[in-house]
Short mmCIF file of C-alpha atoms in Angstrom, two decimals:
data_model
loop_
_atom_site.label_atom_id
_atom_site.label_comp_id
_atom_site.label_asym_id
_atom_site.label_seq_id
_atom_site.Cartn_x
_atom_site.Cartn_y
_atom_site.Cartn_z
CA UNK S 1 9.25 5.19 14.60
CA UNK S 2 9.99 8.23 17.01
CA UNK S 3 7.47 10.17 18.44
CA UNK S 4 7.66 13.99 16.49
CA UNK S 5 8.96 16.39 18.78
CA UNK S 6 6.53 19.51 19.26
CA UNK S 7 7.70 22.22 16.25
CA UNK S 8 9.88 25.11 18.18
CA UNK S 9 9.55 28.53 17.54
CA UNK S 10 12.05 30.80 17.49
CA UNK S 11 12.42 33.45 20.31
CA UNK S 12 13.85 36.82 20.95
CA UNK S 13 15.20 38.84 24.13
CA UNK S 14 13.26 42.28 24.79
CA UNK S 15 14.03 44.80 27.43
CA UNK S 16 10.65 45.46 28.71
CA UNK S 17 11.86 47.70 32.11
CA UNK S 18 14.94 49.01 34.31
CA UNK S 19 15.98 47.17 36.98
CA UNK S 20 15.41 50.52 39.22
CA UNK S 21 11.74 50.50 37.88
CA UNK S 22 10.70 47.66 39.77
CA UNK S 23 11.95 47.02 43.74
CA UNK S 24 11.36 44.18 46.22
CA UNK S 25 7.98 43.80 46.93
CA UNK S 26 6.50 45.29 43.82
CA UNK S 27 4.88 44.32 40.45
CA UNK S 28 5.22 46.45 36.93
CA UNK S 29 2.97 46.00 34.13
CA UNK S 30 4.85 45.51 30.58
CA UNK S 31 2.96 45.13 27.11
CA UNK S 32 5.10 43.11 24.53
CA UNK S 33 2.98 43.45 21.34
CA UNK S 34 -0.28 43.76 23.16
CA UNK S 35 -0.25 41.77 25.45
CA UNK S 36 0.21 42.22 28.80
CA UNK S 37 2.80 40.44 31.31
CA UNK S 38 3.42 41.40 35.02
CA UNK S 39 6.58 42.13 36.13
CA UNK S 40 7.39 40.73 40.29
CA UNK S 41 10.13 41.39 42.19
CA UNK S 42 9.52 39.26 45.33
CA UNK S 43 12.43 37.18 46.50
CA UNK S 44 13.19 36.63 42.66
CA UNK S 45 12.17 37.97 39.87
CA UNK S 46 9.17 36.86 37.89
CA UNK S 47 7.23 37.47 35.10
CA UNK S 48 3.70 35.95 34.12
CA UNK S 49 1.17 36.50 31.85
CA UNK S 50 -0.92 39.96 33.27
CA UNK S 51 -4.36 38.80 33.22
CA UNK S 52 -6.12 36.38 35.00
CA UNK S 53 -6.85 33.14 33.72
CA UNK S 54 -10.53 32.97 35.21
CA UNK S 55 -11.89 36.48 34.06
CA UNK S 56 -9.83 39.23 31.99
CA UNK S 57 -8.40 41.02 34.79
CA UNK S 58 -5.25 43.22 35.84
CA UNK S 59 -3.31 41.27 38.12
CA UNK S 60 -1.29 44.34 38.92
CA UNK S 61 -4.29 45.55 40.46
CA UNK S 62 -3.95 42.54 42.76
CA UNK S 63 -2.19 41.29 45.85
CA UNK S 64 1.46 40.15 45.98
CA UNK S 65 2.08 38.01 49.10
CA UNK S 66 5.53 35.82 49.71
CA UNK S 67 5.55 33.59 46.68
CA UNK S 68 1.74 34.97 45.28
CA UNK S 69 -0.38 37.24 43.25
CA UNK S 70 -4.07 37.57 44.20
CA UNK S 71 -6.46 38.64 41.46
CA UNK S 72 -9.02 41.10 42.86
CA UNK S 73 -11.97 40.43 40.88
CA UNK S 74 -12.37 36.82 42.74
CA UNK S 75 -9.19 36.46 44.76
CA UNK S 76 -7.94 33.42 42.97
CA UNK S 77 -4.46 33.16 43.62
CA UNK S 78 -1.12 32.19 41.94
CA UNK S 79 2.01 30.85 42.20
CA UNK S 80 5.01 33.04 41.55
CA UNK S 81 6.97 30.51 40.35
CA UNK S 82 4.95 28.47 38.16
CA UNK S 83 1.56 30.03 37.45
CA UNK S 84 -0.55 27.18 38.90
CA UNK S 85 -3.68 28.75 40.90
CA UNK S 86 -3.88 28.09 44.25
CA UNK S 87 -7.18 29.10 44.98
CA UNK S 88 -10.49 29.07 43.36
CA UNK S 89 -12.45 29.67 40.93
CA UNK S 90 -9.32 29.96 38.44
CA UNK S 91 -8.63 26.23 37.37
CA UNK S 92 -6.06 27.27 34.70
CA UNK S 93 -2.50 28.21 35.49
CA UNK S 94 -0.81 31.82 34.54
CA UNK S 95 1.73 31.53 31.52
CA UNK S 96 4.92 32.08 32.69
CA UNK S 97 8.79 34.08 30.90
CA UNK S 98 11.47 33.54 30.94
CA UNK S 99 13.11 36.83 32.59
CA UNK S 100 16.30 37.83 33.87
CA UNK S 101 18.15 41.09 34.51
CA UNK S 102 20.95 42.15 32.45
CA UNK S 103 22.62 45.02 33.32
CA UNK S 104 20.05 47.86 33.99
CA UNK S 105 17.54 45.74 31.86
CA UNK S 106 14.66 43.53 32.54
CA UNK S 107 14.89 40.88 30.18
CA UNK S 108 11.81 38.97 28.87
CA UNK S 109 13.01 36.02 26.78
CA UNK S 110 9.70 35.65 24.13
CA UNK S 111 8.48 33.43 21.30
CA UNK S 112 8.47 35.06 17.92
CA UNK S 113 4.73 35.63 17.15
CA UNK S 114 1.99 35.80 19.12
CA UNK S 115 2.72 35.34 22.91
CA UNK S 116 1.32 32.74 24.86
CA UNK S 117 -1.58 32.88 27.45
CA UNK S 118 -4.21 31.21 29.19
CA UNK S 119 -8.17 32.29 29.34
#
């Protein structure tokens, strides 16, 4: 007998920004449906969910180093690229979207429904 695979859902493609809204080095704040994701431009482009997994928080409010965002509330920290904290006292990694740029758009790629995030 095979192991059930988890039940997809489908997902749709939203421009959330311009490309010229959001240079190297910065972050822009997008809600999708109420909820809010942060946008990073920062050798890539990333998006994650806004708020931080310890404490409901603005991570645009933060700190963006090379490859992280630093809540200010407790200065956990989080990987760019994957949403794991790197510092305490968060213990549970951001969600992270798929994003992309298509033409002047910023692209989040979404699940139909409610989005995904950690708290």
């Amino acid at each position: 007998m095979c192991p059930m695979e988890p039940e997809s859902r489908p997902t749709r493609h939203l421009a959330v920004a311009k490309v010229a809204d959001l240079d190297e080095g910065t972050m822009l704040m997008v809600e999708v449906d109420g909820t809010l994701i942060l946008l990073v431009r920062q050798d890539g482009l990333f998006a994650l969910q806004g708020t931080c997994s310890h404490e409901y928080f603005e991570l645009d409010k933060g700190f963006l180093t090379a490859d992280s965002v630093t809540c200010a509330l407790h200065l956990s920290r989080f990987d760019l690229a994957d949403g794991e904290p790197l510092d305490a006292p968060a213990d549970l990694p951001l969600v992270t979207y798929p994003v992309r740029e298509e033409g002047d758009d910023i692209i989040l790629e979404l699940p139909e429904g409610e989005i995904p995030v950690n708290e």
